[in-house]
Amino acid sequence: MATGFRYTARGIAGSLPSAERALLGKLFGDVIELLTGRQEVHALDDEVDPLYALTGMRPSDAQLPVPSDPAVHRLLPDASQDPELAAEFRRLTEADLLSEKLGRLREGQLLLESEKVHFVDTAQATRFAQALNDVRLVLATRLEIEDEADAERIGQVLDAAEVQTQEDYLALVYNLVSWLQDSLMSALLNEQA
């Protein structure tokens, strides 16, 4: 059974059994796949100025479409309710945000290769927490968690023996990821105290 994360004399650490590590690794991989699919819309024609490809920015006439998958849209939300401002912000920043998220998820997968997950510093623990949050956002979207009532309903699913539907299973996984993230955030707060 997972012990969650805690602050120790040697830094933040946690112990995760192989089944939970495999599940988390798969979840990280699923989110990586979602975001990698989104990277495909960033491809530019060969005729575009190479400076754009080098910087990751797009020409002003090459706007990006809003993500069609609600989970990807939740990971890469609009920065403004003004459609023009949101499109401009997306054009200028989305490539970098995608790279950051993918990097954190891949780093998280590497950390999960060991039963003892030990962070070398606070920054690494923070990146892992951010990767967990991205997984939670995708699961929350798939579970259609929109308000406190939805969250409370999902929070009731705690016993694997009572899981009967795919939604129950996703709820159980969501609660596990939430608990791990909560324990990691508590350890980070204890380290800073």
Coordinates of C-alpha atoms in Angstrom, one line a residue:
M1 CA 0.0 0.0 0.0
A2 CA 1.2 3.5 -0.8
T3 CA 2.4 5.5 2.2
G4 CA 2.1 8.9 0.5
F5 CA 4.8 11.5 0.6
R6 CA 6.4 12.9 3.7
Y7 CA 9.2 15.2 4.6
T8 CA 12.2 13.4 6.1
A9 CA 15.7 14.5 7.2
R10 CA 16.8 13.5 3.7
G11 CA 14.1 15.4 1.8
I12 CA 10.7 14.5 0.5
A13 CA 10.1 10.8 -0.1
G14 CA 7.3 8.3 -0.6
S15 CA 6.8 4.6 -1.1
L16 CA 4.6 3.3 -3.9
P17 CA 4.0 -0.4 -4.6
S18 CA 4.6 -1.6 -8.1
A19 CA 0.9 -1.7 -9.0
E20 CA 0.4 1.9 -8.0
R21 CA 3.6 3.0 -9.8
A22 CA 2.5 1.2 -12.9
L23 CA -0.9 2.8 -12.8
L24 CA 0.6 6.3 -12.3
G25 CA 3.1 5.7 -15.0
K26 CA 0.3 4.7 -17.4
L27 CA -1.7 7.8 -16.4
F28 CA 1.3 10.0 -17.0
G29 CA 1.7 8.2 -20.4
D30 CA -1.9 8.8 -21.3
V31 CA -1.6 12.5 -20.6
I32 CA 1.6 12.6 -22.6
E33 CA -0.2 11.0 -25.5
L34 CA -3.0 13.7 -25.3
L35 CA -0.5 16.5 -25.3
T36 CA 1.7 15.0 -28.0
G37 CA -1.4 14.9 -30.2
R38 CA -1.9 18.6 -29.5
Q39 CA 1.7 19.3 -30.6
E40 CA 0.8 18.1 -34.1
V41 CA -1.3 21.3 -34.6
H42 CA 1.9 23.3 -34.0
A43 CA 3.6 22.0 -37.2
L44 CA 4.4 24.8 -39.6
D45 CA 4.9 24.7 -43.4
D46 CA 8.4 24.4 -44.7
E47 CA 7.9 27.8 -46.3
V48 CA 7.5 29.6 -43.0
D49 CA 10.4 31.7 -41.7
P50 CA 12.8 29.4 -39.8
L51 CA 12.9 31.9 -37.0
Y52 CA 9.3 30.9 -36.0
A53 CA 10.3 27.2 -35.9
L54 CA 13.4 28.1 -33.8
T55 CA 11.5 30.2 -31.3
G56 CA 8.4 28.0 -31.1
M57 CA 6.2 31.0 -31.8
R58 CA 3.8 31.1 -34.7
P59 CA 3.4 33.9 -37.3
S60 CA 0.4 36.1 -36.4
D61 CA -1.5 34.8 -39.4
A62 CA -1.1 31.2 -38.2
Q63 CA -3.5 31.0 -35.3
L64 CA -4.0 27.8 -33.4
P65 CA -7.4 26.2 -33.1
V66 CA -8.8 25.8 -29.6
P67 CA -8.4 22.2 -28.4
S68 CA -11.4 20.0 -29.4
D69 CA -10.8 17.5 -26.6
P70 CA -12.3 19.0 -23.3
A71 CA -9.5 17.4 -21.3
V72 CA -6.8 19.0 -23.5
H73 CA -8.7 22.3 -23.3
R74 CA -8.6 22.1 -19.5
L75 CA -4.9 21.6 -19.6
L76 CA -4.4 24.4 -22.1
P77 CA -7.2 26.8 -21.2
D78 CA -8.1 30.1 -22.8
A79 CA -6.2 32.9 -21.1
S80 CA -9.0 35.4 -21.7
Q81 CA -12.7 35.5 -22.3
D82 CA -11.9 37.9 -25.2
P83 CA -11.5 35.5 -28.2
E84 CA -8.9 37.6 -29.9
L85 CA -6.7 38.0 -26.8
A86 CA -7.1 34.3 -26.0
A87 CA -6.0 33.3 -29.6
E88 CA -3.0 35.6 -29.4
F89 CA -1.9 34.3 -26.0
R90 CA -2.3 30.7 -27.2
R91 CA -0.3 31.5 -30.4
L92 CA 2.6 33.0 -28.3
T93 CA 2.7 30.6 -25.3
E94 CA 1.1 27.3 -26.0
A95 CA 4.2 25.6 -27.5
D96 CA 6.2 26.4 -24.4
L97 CA 3.4 25.3 -22.0
L98 CA 3.2 22.0 -23.9
S99 CA 6.9 21.5 -23.6
E100 CA 6.9 22.2 -19.9
K101 CA 4.0 19.9 -19.2
L102 CA 5.4 17.1 -21.3
G103 CA 8.8 17.5 -19.5
R104 CA 7.2 17.2 -16.1
L105 CA 5.2 14.2 -17.0
R106 CA 8.2 12.4 -18.5
E107 CA 10.3 13.2 -15.5
G108 CA 7.5 11.8 -13.3
Q109 CA 7.5 8.6 -15.2
L110 CA 11.3 8.2 -14.6
L111 CA 10.8 8.8 -10.9
L112 CA 8.2 6.1 -10.8
E113 CA 10.7 3.4 -11.9
S114 CA 11.8 3.1 -8.2
E115 CA 9.6 1.9 -5.3
K116 CA 11.0 4.7 -3.2
V117 CA 10.2 8.0 -4.8
H118 CA 12.7 10.4 -3.5
F119 CA 13.0 14.0 -4.7
V120 CA 16.4 15.6 -4.9
D121 CA 15.0 19.0 -4.2
T122 CA 11.9 21.1 -3.7
A123 CA 11.8 22.0 -7.4
Q124 CA 11.6 18.4 -8.4
A125 CA 8.9 17.6 -5.9
T126 CA 7.0 20.7 -7.2
R127 CA 7.3 19.5 -10.8
F128 CA 6.0 16.0 -9.8
A129 CA 3.0 17.7 -8.0
Q130 CA 2.3 19.7 -11.2
A131 CA 2.3 16.5 -13.2
L132 CA -0.1 14.9 -10.8
N133 CA -2.3 17.9 -11.1
D134 CA -2.4 17.5 -14.9
V135 CA -3.5 13.9 -14.5
R136 CA -6.2 15.0 -12.0
L137 CA -7.4 17.6 -14.4
V138 CA -7.8 15.1 -17.2
L139 CA -9.6 12.6 -14.8
A140 CA -11.8 15.4 -13.5
T141 CA -12.8 16.3 -17.1
R142 CA -13.6 12.7 -18.0
L143 CA -15.6 12.3 -14.7
E144 CA -17.4 15.6 -15.5
I145 CA -16.5 17.2 -12.1
E146 CA -17.9 20.7 -12.4
D147 CA -18.8 21.7 -8.9
E148 CA -18.6 20.7 -5.2
A149 CA -21.6 18.3 -5.5
D150 CA -19.8 16.4 -8.3
A151 CA -16.5 16.3 -6.3
E152 CA -18.4 15.0 -3.2
R153 CA -20.0 12.3 -5.3
I154 CA -16.7 11.2 -6.7
G155 CA -15.0 11.4 -3.3
Q156 CA -17.4 8.7 -2.0
V157 CA -15.7 6.0 -4.1
L158 CA -13.0 4.7 -1.9
D159 CA -13.3 0.9 -1.8
A160 CA -12.0 -1.1 -4.8
A161 CA -14.4 -3.9 -3.9
E162 CA -17.4 -1.7 -4.6
V163 CA -16.2 -0.6 -8.1
Q164 CA -18.8 -1.8 -10.6
T165 CA -18.6 0.7 -13.5
Q166 CA -15.9 2.5 -15.5
E167 CA -16.9 5.7 -13.8
D168 CA -16.4 4.1 -10.4
Y169 CA -12.9 2.9 -11.5
L170 CA -12.0 6.4 -12.7
A171 CA -13.3 7.9 -9.5
L172 CA -11.2 5.5 -7.5
V173 CA -8.1 6.4 -9.5
Y174 CA -9.0 10.1 -9.2
N175 CA -9.1 9.8 -5.5
L176 CA -5.8 8.0 -5.3
V177 CA -4.1 10.7 -7.4
S178 CA -5.7 13.4 -5.3
W179 CA -4.5 11.7 -2.1
L180 CA -1.0 11.4 -3.4
Q181 CA -0.9 15.0 -4.5
D182 CA -2.3 16.2 -1.2
S183 CA 0.4 14.2 0.7
L184 CA 3.1 15.7 -1.5
M185 CA 1.8 19.2 -1.1
S186 CA 1.7 18.7 2.7
A187 CA 5.3 17.4 2.6
L188 CA 6.3 20.5 0.6
L189 CA 4.6 22.8 3.1
N190 CA 6.3 20.9 6.1
E191 CA 9.7 21.3 4.3
Q192 CA 9.2 25.0 4.0
A193 CA 8.1 25.5 7.6

